[in-house]
Amino acid sequence: MADRIVAPRERYARWAFTVAGVCGCLVLAPQYFLEREIGLDHPPAITHPEYFYGFVGIALAWQIAFVIIASDPIRFRPLMPAAIVEKLSFAVATSILFGLGRLGQMLFLAGLLDLMLGIAFAWAYLTTRPQHTQPTT
């Protein structure tokens, strides 16, 4: 496949989705081995491991999707709204739980990071919209 020139409007989207996907994989993958430690550090212990591992698995799958989107933001642009929802749903949930006193500061900060990434994804979505050119006569 021949390399094509990457338009400036794609560069930002590639960067945003690559950073989010790679960093997300680095943060989430180790959690498969941290169930016990999480239960000890943030009691009570995890009583429904299927939810814990399900969350980690789905979140990790999304990180891989972010890297796929980064590979060709124009082609995979239709997935960007779902990626935005993935980030904002965690940000909103952690903000509400923190406001109710049901969440620690570290997870609240993780939610704020997801809020920033959600905004970055929204900007990528806006900047990769199709360019309509005037037909020449």
PDB file of C-alpha atoms in Angstrom:
ATOM      1  CA  MET A   1       0.000   0.000   0.000  1.00  0.00           C
ATOM      2  CA  ALA A   2       1.402   3.382  -0.966  1.00  0.00           C
ATOM      3  CA  ASP A   3       1.905   5.913   1.782  1.00  0.00           C
ATOM      4  CA  ARG A   4      -0.307   8.930   1.450  1.00  0.00           C
ATOM      5  CA  ILE A   5       0.286  12.421   2.693  1.00  0.00           C
ATOM      6  CA  VAL A   6      -1.350  12.971   6.067  1.00  0.00           C
ATOM      7  CA  ALA A   7      -3.391  16.158   6.096  1.00  0.00           C
ATOM      8  CA  PRO A   8      -2.849  18.489   9.064  1.00  0.00           C
ATOM      9  CA  ARG A   9      -6.450  17.906  10.138  1.00  0.00           C
ATOM     10  CA  GLU A  10      -5.638  14.214  10.557  1.00  0.00           C
ATOM     11  CA  ARG A  11      -2.393  14.678  12.491  1.00  0.00           C
ATOM     12  CA  TYR A  12      -4.109  15.873  15.635  1.00  0.00           C
ATOM     13  CA  ALA A  13      -6.630  13.014  15.552  1.00  0.00           C
ATOM     14  CA  ARG A  14      -3.851  10.471  15.047  1.00  0.00           C
ATOM     15  CA  TRP A  15      -1.902  11.940  17.946  1.00  0.00           C
ATOM     16  CA  ALA A  16      -4.890  12.163  20.331  1.00  0.00           C
ATOM     17  CA  PHE A  17      -6.120   8.631  19.700  1.00  0.00           C
ATOM     18  CA  THR A  18      -2.633   7.091  19.723  1.00  0.00           C
ATOM     19  CA  VAL A  19      -1.701   8.711  23.041  1.00  0.00           C
ATOM     20  CA  ALA A  20      -5.026   7.715  24.613  1.00  0.00           C
ATOM     21  CA  GLY A  21      -4.836   4.137  23.346  1.00  0.00           C
ATOM     22  CA  VAL A  22      -1.222   3.446  24.264  1.00  0.00           C
ATOM     23  CA  CYS A  23      -1.450   5.102  27.694  1.00  0.00           C
ATOM     24  CA  GLY A  24      -4.757   3.362  28.358  1.00  0.00           C
ATOM     25  CA  CYS A  25      -3.247  -0.049  27.574  1.00  0.00           C
ATOM     26  CA  LEU A  26      -0.310   0.657  29.864  1.00  0.00           C
ATOM     27  CA  VAL A  27      -2.643   1.622  32.722  1.00  0.00           C
ATOM     28  CA  LEU A  28      -5.333  -1.026  32.242  1.00  0.00           C
ATOM     29  CA  ALA A  29      -3.445  -4.218  31.338  1.00  0.00           C
ATOM     30  CA  PRO A  30      -1.691  -4.517  34.733  1.00  0.00           C
ATOM     31  CA  GLN A  31      -5.065  -4.369  36.490  1.00  0.00           C
ATOM     32  CA  TYR A  32      -5.656  -7.988  35.475  1.00  0.00           C
ATOM     33  CA  PHE A  33      -3.073  -8.833  38.135  1.00  0.00           C
ATOM     34  CA  LEU A  34      -4.130  -6.314  40.797  1.00  0.00           C
ATOM     35  CA  GLU A  35      -7.538  -7.524  41.984  1.00  0.00           C
ATOM     36  CA  ARG A  36      -6.269  -8.472  45.446  1.00  0.00           C
ATOM     37  CA  GLU A  37      -4.219  -5.287  45.895  1.00  0.00           C
ATOM     38  CA  ILE A  38      -7.117  -3.083  44.811  1.00  0.00           C
ATOM     39  CA  GLY A  39      -9.329  -4.803  47.376  1.00  0.00           C
ATOM     40  CA  LEU A  40      -6.742  -4.215  50.100  1.00  0.00           C
ATOM     41  CA  ASP A  41      -5.955  -0.615  49.139  1.00  0.00           C
ATOM     42  CA  HIS A  42      -9.578   0.398  48.528  1.00  0.00           C
ATOM     43  CA  PRO A  43     -11.798  -1.722  50.793  1.00  0.00           C
ATOM     44  CA  PRO A  44     -14.041  -3.548  50.697  1.00  0.00           C
ATOM     45  CA  ALA A  45     -12.557  -6.386  48.694  1.00  0.00           C
ATOM     46  CA  ILE A  46     -13.948  -6.989  45.212  1.00  0.00           C
ATOM     47  CA  THR A  47     -16.899  -9.328  45.759  1.00  0.00           C
ATOM     48  CA  HIS A  48     -17.961  -9.679  42.131  1.00  0.00           C
ATOM     49  CA  PRO A  49     -14.771 -10.281  40.153  1.00  0.00           C
ATOM     50  CA  GLU A  50     -16.762 -10.787  36.953  1.00  0.00           C
ATOM     51  CA  TYR A  51     -17.660  -7.078  36.990  1.00  0.00           C
ATOM     52  CA  PHE A  52     -14.083  -6.072  37.716  1.00  0.00           C
ATOM     53  CA  TYR A  53     -12.568  -8.207  34.958  1.00  0.00           C
ATOM     54  CA  GLY A  54     -15.418  -7.336  32.611  1.00  0.00           C
ATOM     55  CA  PHE A  55     -14.745  -3.631  33.134  1.00  0.00           C
ATOM     56  CA  VAL A  56     -11.012  -4.051  32.576  1.00  0.00           C
ATOM     57  CA  GLY A  57     -11.592  -6.156  29.453  1.00  0.00           C
ATOM     58  CA  ILE A  58     -14.062  -3.752  27.871  1.00  0.00           C
ATOM     59  CA  ALA A  59     -11.919  -0.740  28.729  1.00  0.00           C
ATOM     60  CA  LEU A  60      -8.847  -2.467  27.264  1.00  0.00           C
ATOM     61  CA  ALA A  61     -10.779  -3.304  24.080  1.00  0.00           C
ATOM     62  CA  TRP A  62     -11.596   0.396  23.713  1.00  0.00           C
ATOM     63  CA  GLN A  63      -7.925   1.322  24.051  1.00  0.00           C
ATOM     64  CA  ILE A  64      -7.209  -0.967  21.117  1.00  0.00           C
ATOM     65  CA  ALA A  65     -10.075   0.679  19.212  1.00  0.00           C
ATOM     66  CA  PHE A  66      -8.455   4.069  19.854  1.00  0.00           C
ATOM     67  CA  VAL A  67      -5.227   2.847  18.246  1.00  0.00           C
ATOM     68  CA  ILE A  68      -7.234   1.536  15.283  1.00  0.00           C
ATOM     69  CA  ILE A  69      -8.975   4.919  14.921  1.00  0.00           C
ATOM     70  CA  ALA A  70      -5.551   6.596  15.054  1.00  0.00           C
ATOM     71  CA  SER A  71      -4.349   4.476  12.140  1.00  0.00           C
ATOM     72  CA  ASP A  72      -6.831   6.179   9.788  1.00  0.00           C
ATOM     73  CA  PRO A  73      -8.955   8.874  11.467  1.00  0.00           C
ATOM     74  CA  ILE A  74     -10.897   9.716   8.310  1.00  0.00           C
ATOM     75  CA  ARG A  75     -11.883   6.113   7.627  1.00  0.00           C
ATOM     76  CA  PHE A  76     -12.730   5.365  11.266  1.00  0.00           C
ATOM     77  CA  ARG A  77     -14.333   8.743  12.012  1.00  0.00           C
ATOM     78  CA  PRO A  78     -17.784   7.126  12.500  1.00  0.00           C
ATOM     79  CA  LEU A  79     -16.386   5.426  15.636  1.00  0.00           C
ATOM     80  CA  MET A  80     -15.329   8.711  17.228  1.00  0.00           C
ATOM     81  CA  PRO A  81     -18.712   9.556  18.833  1.00  0.00           C
ATOM     82  CA  ALA A  82     -18.659   6.175  20.606  1.00  0.00           C
ATOM     83  CA  ALA A  83     -15.092   6.894  21.757  1.00  0.00           C
ATOM     84  CA  ILE A  84     -16.249  10.256  23.114  1.00  0.00           C
ATOM     85  CA  VAL A  85     -19.072   8.552  25.041  1.00  0.00           C
ATOM     86  CA  GLU A  86     -16.577   5.995  26.419  1.00  0.00           C
ATOM     87  CA  LYS A  87     -14.473   8.799  27.882  1.00  0.00           C
ATOM     88  CA  LEU A  88     -17.274  11.088  29.047  1.00  0.00           C
ATOM     89  CA  SER A  89     -19.310   8.325  30.711  1.00  0.00           C
ATOM     90  CA  PHE A  90     -16.458   7.602  33.121  1.00  0.00           C
ATOM     91  CA  ALA A  91     -15.782  11.311  33.652  1.00  0.00           C
ATOM     92  CA  VAL A  92     -19.421  12.037  34.509  1.00  0.00           C
ATOM     93  CA  ALA A  93     -19.751   8.987  36.774  1.00  0.00           C
ATOM     94  CA  THR A  94     -16.593   9.773  38.729  1.00  0.00           C
ATOM     95  CA  SER A  95     -17.575  13.428  39.087  1.00  0.00           C
ATOM     96  CA  ILE A  96     -20.981  12.540  40.504  1.00  0.00           C
ATOM     97  CA  LEU A  97     -19.574   9.899  42.844  1.00  0.00           C
ATOM     98  CA  PHE A  98     -16.860  12.263  44.046  1.00  0.00           C
ATOM     99  CA  GLY A  99     -19.432  14.985  44.652  1.00  0.00           C
ATOM    100  CA  LEU A 100     -21.459  12.542  46.751  1.00  0.00           C
ATOM    101  CA  GLY A 101     -18.387  11.598  48.779  1.00  0.00           C
ATOM    102  CA  ARG A 102     -18.403   8.049  47.407  1.00  0.00           C
ATOM    103  CA  LEU A 103     -15.124   8.185  45.484  1.00  0.00           C
ATOM    104  CA  GLY A 104     -11.526   8.939  46.380  1.00  0.00           C
ATOM    105  CA  GLN A 105      -9.494  11.762  44.949  1.00  0.00           C
ATOM    106  CA  MET A 106      -7.244   9.565  42.770  1.00  0.00           C
ATOM    107  CA  LEU A 107     -10.133   8.037  40.836  1.00  0.00           C
ATOM    108  CA  PHE A 108     -11.725  11.461  40.530  1.00  0.00           C
ATOM    109  CA  LEU A 109      -8.499  12.696  38.917  1.00  0.00           C
ATOM    110  CA  ALA A 110      -8.602   9.705  36.555  1.00  0.00           C
ATOM    111  CA  GLY A 111     -12.103  10.800  35.617  1.00  0.00           C
ATOM    112  CA  LEU A 112     -10.851  14.322  34.919  1.00  0.00           C
ATOM    113  CA  LEU A 113      -8.186  12.847  32.648  1.00  0.00           C
ATOM    114  CA  ASP A 114     -10.924  10.998  30.767  1.00  0.00           C
ATOM    115  CA  LEU A 115     -12.856  14.273  30.529  1.00  0.00           C
ATOM    116  CA  MET A 116      -9.834  15.906  28.886  1.00  0.00           C
ATOM    117  CA  LEU A 117      -9.454  12.962  26.514  1.00  0.00           C
ATOM    118  CA  GLY A 118     -13.169  13.114  25.688  1.00  0.00           C
ATOM    119  CA  ILE A 119     -12.767  16.780  24.781  1.00  0.00           C
ATOM    120  CA  ALA A 120      -9.678  15.907  22.714  1.00  0.00           C
ATOM    121  CA  PHE A 121     -11.683  13.224  20.896  1.00  0.00           C
ATOM    122  CA  ALA A 122     -14.537  15.675  20.246  1.00  0.00           C
ATOM    123  CA  TRP A 123     -12.059  18.150  18.769  1.00  0.00           C
ATOM    124  CA  ALA A 124     -10.607  15.373  16.599  1.00  0.00           C
ATOM    125  CA  TYR A 125     -14.120  14.535  15.419  1.00  0.00           C
ATOM    126  CA  LEU A 126     -14.825  18.160  14.516  1.00  0.00           C
ATOM    127  CA  THR A 127     -11.527  18.700  12.733  1.00  0.00           C
ATOM    128  CA  THR A 128     -11.802  15.534  10.628  1.00  0.00           C
ATOM    129  CA  ARG A 129     -15.231  16.283   9.198  1.00  0.00           C
ATOM    130  CA  PRO A 130     -15.350  15.976   5.425  1.00  0.00           C
ATOM    131  CA  GLN A 131     -14.091  18.956   3.489  1.00  0.00           C
ATOM    132  CA  HIS A 132     -16.576  20.109   0.878  1.00  0.00           C
ATOM    133  CA  THR A 133     -14.944  21.738  -2.088  1.00  0.00           C
ATOM    134  CA  GLN A 134     -16.613  23.922  -4.665  1.00  0.00           C
ATOM    135  CA  PRO A 135     -16.752  22.328  -8.109  1.00  0.00           C
ATOM    136  CA  THR A 136     -14.687  24.175 -10.671  1.00  0.00           C
ATOM    137  CA  THR A 137     -16.424  25.343 -13.801  1.00  0.00           C
TER     138      THR A 137
END
